[in-house]
Tab-separated table of C-alpha atoms in Angstrom:
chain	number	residue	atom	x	y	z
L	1	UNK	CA	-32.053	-14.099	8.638
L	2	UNK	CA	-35.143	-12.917	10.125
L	3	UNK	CA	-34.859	-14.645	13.520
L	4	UNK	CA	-31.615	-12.724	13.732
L	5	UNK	CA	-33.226	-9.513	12.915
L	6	UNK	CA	-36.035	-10.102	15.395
L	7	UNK	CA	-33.943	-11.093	18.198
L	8	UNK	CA	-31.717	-7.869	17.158
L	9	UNK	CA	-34.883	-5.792	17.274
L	10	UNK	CA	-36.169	-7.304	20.400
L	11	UNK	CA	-32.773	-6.411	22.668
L	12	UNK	CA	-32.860	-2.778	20.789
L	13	UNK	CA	-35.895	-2.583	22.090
L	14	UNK	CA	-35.492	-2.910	25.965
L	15	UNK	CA	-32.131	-0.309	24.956
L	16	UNK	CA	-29.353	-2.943	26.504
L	17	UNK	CA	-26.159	-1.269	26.904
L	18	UNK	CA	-24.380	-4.437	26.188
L	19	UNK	CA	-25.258	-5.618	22.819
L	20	UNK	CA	-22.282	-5.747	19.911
L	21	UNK	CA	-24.484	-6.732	16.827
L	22	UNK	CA	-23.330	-6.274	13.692
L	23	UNK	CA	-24.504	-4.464	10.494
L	24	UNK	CA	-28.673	-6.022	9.938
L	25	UNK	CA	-28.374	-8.592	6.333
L	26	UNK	CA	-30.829	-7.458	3.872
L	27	UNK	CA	-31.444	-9.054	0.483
L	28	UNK	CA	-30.865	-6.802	-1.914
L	29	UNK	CA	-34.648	-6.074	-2.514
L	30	UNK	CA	-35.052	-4.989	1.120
L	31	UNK	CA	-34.626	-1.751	3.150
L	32	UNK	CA	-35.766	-1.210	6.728
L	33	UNK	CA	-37.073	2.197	8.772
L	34	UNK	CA	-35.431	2.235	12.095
L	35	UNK	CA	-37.906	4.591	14.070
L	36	UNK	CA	-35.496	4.930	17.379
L	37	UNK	CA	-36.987	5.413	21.067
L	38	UNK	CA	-34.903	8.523	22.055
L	39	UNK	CA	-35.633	10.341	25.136
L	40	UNK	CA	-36.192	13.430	23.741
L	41	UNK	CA	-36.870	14.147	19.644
L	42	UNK	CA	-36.965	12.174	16.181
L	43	UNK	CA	-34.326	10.354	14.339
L	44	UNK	CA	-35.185	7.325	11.469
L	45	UNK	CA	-32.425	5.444	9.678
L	46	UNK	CA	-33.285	3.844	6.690
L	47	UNK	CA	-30.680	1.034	5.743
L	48	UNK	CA	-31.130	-0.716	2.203
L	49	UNK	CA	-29.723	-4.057	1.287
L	50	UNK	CA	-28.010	-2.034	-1.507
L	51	UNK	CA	-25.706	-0.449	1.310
L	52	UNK	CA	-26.958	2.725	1.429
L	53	UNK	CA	-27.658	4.322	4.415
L	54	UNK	CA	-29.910	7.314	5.419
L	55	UNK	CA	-31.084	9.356	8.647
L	56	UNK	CA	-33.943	11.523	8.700
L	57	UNK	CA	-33.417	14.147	11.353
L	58	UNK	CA	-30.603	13.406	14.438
L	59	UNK	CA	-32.908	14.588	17.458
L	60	UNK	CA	-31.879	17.255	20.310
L	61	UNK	CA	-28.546	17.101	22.360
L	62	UNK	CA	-30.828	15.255	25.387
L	63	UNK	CA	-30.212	12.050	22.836
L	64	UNK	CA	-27.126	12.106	21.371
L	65	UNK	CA	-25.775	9.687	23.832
L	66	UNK	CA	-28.860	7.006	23.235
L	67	UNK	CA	-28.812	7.628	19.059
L	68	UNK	CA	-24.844	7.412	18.781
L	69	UNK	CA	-25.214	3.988	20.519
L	70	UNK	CA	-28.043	2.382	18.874
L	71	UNK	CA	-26.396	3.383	15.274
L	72	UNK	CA	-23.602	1.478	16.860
L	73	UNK	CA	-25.425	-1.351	17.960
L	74	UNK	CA	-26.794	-1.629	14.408
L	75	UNK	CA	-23.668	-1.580	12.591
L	76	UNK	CA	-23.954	1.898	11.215
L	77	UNK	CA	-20.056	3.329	10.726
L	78	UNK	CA	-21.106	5.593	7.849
L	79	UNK	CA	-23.920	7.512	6.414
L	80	UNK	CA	-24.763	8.855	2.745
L	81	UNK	CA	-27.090	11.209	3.719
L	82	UNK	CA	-28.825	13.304	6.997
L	83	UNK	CA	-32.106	14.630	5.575
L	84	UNK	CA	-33.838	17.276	7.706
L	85	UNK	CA	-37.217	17.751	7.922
L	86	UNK	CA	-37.375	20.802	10.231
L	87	UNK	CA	-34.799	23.033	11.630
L	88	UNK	CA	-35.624	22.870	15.303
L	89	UNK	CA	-33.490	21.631	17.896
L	90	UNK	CA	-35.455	17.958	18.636
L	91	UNK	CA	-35.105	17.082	15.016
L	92	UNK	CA	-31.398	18.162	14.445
L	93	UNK	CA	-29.599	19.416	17.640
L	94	UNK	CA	-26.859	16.161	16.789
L	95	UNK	CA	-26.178	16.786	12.819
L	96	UNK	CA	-23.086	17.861	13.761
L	97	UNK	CA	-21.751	15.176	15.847
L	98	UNK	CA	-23.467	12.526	13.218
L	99	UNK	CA	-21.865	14.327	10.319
L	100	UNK	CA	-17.934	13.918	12.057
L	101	UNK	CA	-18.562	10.662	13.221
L	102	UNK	CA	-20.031	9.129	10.698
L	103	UNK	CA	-18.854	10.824	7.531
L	104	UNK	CA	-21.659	12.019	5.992
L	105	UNK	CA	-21.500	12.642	2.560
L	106	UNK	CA	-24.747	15.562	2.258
L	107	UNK	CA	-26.378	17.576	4.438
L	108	UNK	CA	-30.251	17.968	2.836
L	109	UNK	CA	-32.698	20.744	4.054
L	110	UNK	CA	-35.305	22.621	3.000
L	111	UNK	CA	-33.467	26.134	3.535
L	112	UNK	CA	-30.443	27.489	4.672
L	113	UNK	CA	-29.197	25.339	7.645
L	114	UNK	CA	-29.727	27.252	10.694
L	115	UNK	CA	-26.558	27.345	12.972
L	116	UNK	CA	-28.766	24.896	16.065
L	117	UNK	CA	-28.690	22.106	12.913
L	118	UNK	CA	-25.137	23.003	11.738
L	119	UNK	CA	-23.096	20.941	10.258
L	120	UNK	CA	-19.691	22.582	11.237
L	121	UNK	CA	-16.489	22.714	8.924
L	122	UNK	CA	-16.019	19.716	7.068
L	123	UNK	CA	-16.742	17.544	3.444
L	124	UNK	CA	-20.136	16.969	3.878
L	125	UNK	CA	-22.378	19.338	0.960
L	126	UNK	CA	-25.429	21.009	1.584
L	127	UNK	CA	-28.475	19.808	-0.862
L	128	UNK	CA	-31.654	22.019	-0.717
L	129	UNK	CA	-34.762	19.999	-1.749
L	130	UNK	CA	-37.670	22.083	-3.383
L	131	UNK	CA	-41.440	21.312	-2.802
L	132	UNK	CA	-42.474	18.485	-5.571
L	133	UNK	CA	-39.035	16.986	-6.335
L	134	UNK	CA	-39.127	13.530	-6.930
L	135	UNK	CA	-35.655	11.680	-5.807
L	136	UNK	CA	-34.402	8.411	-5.960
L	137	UNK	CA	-31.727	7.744	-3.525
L	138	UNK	CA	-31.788	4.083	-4.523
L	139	UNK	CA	-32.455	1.254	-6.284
L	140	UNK	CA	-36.349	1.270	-5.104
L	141	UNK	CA	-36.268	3.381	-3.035
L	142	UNK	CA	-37.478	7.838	-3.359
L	143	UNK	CA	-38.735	10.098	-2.257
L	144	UNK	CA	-41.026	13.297	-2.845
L	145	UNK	CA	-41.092	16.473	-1.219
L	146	UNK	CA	-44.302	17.709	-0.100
L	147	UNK	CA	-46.096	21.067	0.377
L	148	UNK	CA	-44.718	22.742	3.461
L	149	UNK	CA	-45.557	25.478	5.917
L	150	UNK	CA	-42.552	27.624	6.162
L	151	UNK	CA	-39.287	27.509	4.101
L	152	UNK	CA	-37.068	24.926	6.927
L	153	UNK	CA	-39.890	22.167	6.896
L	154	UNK	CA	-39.987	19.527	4.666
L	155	UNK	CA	-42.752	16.728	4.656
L	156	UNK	CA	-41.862	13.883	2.842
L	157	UNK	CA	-43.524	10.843	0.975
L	158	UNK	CA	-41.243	7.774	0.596
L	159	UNK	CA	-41.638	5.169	-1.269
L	160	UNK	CA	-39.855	2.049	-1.328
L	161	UNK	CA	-41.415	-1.136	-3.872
L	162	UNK	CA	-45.343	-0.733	-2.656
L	163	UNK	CA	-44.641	0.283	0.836
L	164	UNK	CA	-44.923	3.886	1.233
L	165	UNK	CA	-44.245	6.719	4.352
L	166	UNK	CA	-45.625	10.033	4.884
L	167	UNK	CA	-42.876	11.696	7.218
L	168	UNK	CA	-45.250	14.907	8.005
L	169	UNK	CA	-43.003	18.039	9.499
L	170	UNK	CA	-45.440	20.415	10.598
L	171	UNK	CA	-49.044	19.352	12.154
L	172	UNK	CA	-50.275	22.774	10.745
L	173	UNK	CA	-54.364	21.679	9.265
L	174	UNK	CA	-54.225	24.096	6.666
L	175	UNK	CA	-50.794	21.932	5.566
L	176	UNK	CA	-52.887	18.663	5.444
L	177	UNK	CA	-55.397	20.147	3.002
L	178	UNK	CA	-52.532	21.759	0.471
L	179	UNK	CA	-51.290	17.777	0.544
L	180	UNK	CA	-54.557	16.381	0.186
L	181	UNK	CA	-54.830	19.143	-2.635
L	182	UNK	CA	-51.633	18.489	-4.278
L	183	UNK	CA	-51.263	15.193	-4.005
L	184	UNK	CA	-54.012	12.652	-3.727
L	185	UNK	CA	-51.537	9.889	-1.920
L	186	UNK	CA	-52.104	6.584	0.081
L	187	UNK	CA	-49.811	5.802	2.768
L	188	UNK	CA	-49.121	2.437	4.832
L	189	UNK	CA	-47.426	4.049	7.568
L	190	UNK	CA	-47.437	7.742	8.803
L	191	UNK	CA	-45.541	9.529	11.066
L	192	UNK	CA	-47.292	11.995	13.218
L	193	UNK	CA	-46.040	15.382	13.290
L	194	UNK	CA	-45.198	17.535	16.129
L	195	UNK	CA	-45.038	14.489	18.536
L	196	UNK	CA	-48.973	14.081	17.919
L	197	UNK	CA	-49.439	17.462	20.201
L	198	UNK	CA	-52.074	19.231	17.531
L	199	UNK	CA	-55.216	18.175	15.919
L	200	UNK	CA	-53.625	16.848	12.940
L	201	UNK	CA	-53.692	14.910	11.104
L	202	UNK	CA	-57.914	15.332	10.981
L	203	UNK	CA	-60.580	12.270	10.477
L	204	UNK	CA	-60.664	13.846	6.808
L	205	UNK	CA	-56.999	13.349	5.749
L	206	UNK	CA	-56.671	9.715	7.795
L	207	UNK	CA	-59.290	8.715	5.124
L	208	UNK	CA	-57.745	10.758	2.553
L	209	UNK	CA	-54.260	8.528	3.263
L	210	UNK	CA	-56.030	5.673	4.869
L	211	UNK	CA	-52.471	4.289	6.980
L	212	UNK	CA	-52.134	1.125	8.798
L	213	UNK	CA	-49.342	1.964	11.244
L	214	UNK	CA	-48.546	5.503	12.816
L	215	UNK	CA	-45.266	6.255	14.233
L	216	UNK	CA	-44.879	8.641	17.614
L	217	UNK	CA	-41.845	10.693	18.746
L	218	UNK	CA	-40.970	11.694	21.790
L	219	UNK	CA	-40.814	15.077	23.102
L	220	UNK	CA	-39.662	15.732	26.515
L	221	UNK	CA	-42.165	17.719	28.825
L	222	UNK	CA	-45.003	17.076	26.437
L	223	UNK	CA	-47.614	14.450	25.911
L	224	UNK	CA	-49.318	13.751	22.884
L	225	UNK	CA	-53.227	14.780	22.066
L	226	UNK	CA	-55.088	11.929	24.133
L	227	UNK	CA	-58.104	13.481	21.447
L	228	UNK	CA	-55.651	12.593	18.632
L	229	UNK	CA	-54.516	9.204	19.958
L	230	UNK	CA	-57.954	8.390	20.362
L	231	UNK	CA	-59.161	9.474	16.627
L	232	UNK	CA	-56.120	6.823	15.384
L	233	UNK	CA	-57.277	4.348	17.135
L	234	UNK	CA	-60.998	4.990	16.554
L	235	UNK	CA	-59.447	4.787	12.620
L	236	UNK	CA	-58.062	1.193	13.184
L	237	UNK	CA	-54.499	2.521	12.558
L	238	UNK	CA	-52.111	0.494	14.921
L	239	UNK	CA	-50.033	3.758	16.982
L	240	UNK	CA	-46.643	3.379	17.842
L	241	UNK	CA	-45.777	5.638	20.545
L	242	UNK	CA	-41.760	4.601	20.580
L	243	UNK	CA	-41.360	5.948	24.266
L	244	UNK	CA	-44.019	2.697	24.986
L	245	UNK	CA	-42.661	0.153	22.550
L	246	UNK	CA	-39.468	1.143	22.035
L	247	UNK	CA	-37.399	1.278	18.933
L	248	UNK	CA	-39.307	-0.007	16.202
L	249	UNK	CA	-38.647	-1.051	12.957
L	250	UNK	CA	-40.340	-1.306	9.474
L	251	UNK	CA	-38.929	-4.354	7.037
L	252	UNK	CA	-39.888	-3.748	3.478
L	253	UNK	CA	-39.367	-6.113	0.413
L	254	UNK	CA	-40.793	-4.803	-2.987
L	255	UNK	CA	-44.358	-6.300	-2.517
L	256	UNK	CA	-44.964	-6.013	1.319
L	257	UNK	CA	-43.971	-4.301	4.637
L	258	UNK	CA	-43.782	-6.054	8.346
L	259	UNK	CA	-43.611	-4.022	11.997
L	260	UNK	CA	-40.458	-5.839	14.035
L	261	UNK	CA	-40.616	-4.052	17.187
């Protein structure tokens, strides 16, 4: 099972336009965190081997092309759930498209959808998410809403067995120290807000969280904080910047995690 997944992985990686794979096999006490290489914004499925399937954020229109063929590379032809972190158009300019195509179930935000992240006329509910819910969306797998910034972001802490994710929305430093305030948490893998273009996160909250593995978005026209990059490293955190390495994905069983990229 794994050498399929790896060699899966490895041709999602160099984004072939010919492969037909079908739908990843988990174990039943796995998920994964697809972190896709986009050209322009973020988008994360997490898959468990429960069949449940989840996408944080769609990306802007620039993508929609590359993220509606990579879900169908992996096998994806429905989805429980789009959560959005942020109502800006590189984290959900496709939630309509994804909704139709893929009939999603729920919509979830952290205020009233703003018409760029509609989700047009159709089943799919809306779910609002407060600051310090707790969810479980599976077997193993929840998550918990952070402190936020402004009413549309949502940072989130997911957890799944011992691995966990902080998905940060907003690279705001006064944010990092309400979290570090409000929730004293450890993190194997973080993902870097506002495509690493701030200071944050700070020296102080990487030892605070203390992550292996940092994820990096892509934003076009922007680079990311060489300051910043260099402070991760400097932190022996291994970076991810997915517009270098391509899609990459996190394997988690109840006890560990593994990088397939």
């Amino acid at each position: 099972m794994r050498i399929l997944l790896i060699m899966f992985l490895i041709v999602i990686s160099f984004q072939s336009h010919q492969v037909d794979a079908e739908r990843m096999l988990l174990d039943k006490n796995e998920a994964i965190f697809v972190f896709f290489s986009l050209p322009d914004g973020e988008a994360m499925l997490i898959q468990t081997g429960r069949g449940k399937d989840f996408l944080v954020n769609t990306a802007s229109k620039e993508s929609e092309d590359d993220l509606l063929e990579q879900l169908t590379n992996i096998g994806i032809d429905q989805l429980d759930s789009i959560i959005l972190t942020n109502q800006e158009q590189s984290t959900c300019g496709n939630t309509s498209r994804i909704v139709e195509r893929y009939h999603v179930e729920s919509v979830i935000h952290g205020a009233d959808l703003k018409e760029i992240c509609s989700k047009s006329n159709n089943h799919a509910k809306e779910v609002i998410w407060k600051e310090g819910e707790l969810h479980e969306l599976n077997p193993g797998l929840s998550v918990r809403v952070l402190p936020s910034m402004g009413e549309s972001d949502m940072s989130l802490f997911f957890m799944y067995g011992k691995t966990s994710l902080m998905y940060l929305a907003s690279g705001d430093l006064e944010l990092e120290q309400k979290i570090a305030d409000s929730y004293p948490l450890k993190a194997e893998v973080i993902k870097i807000a506002d495509y690493a273009r701030t200071q944050s996160p700070t020296l102080h909250f990487l030892e605070e969280v203390d992550p292996h593995v940092a994820m990096v978005f892509p934003l076009q026209g922007s680079r990311p904080n060489e300051g910043l990059l260099e402070r991760l490293h400097e932190s022996w955190i291994e970076v991810y910047q997915l517009k270098k390495t391509g899609t990459t994905t996190i394997l988690c069983n109840l006890e560990d995690y593994e990088v397939l990229s």
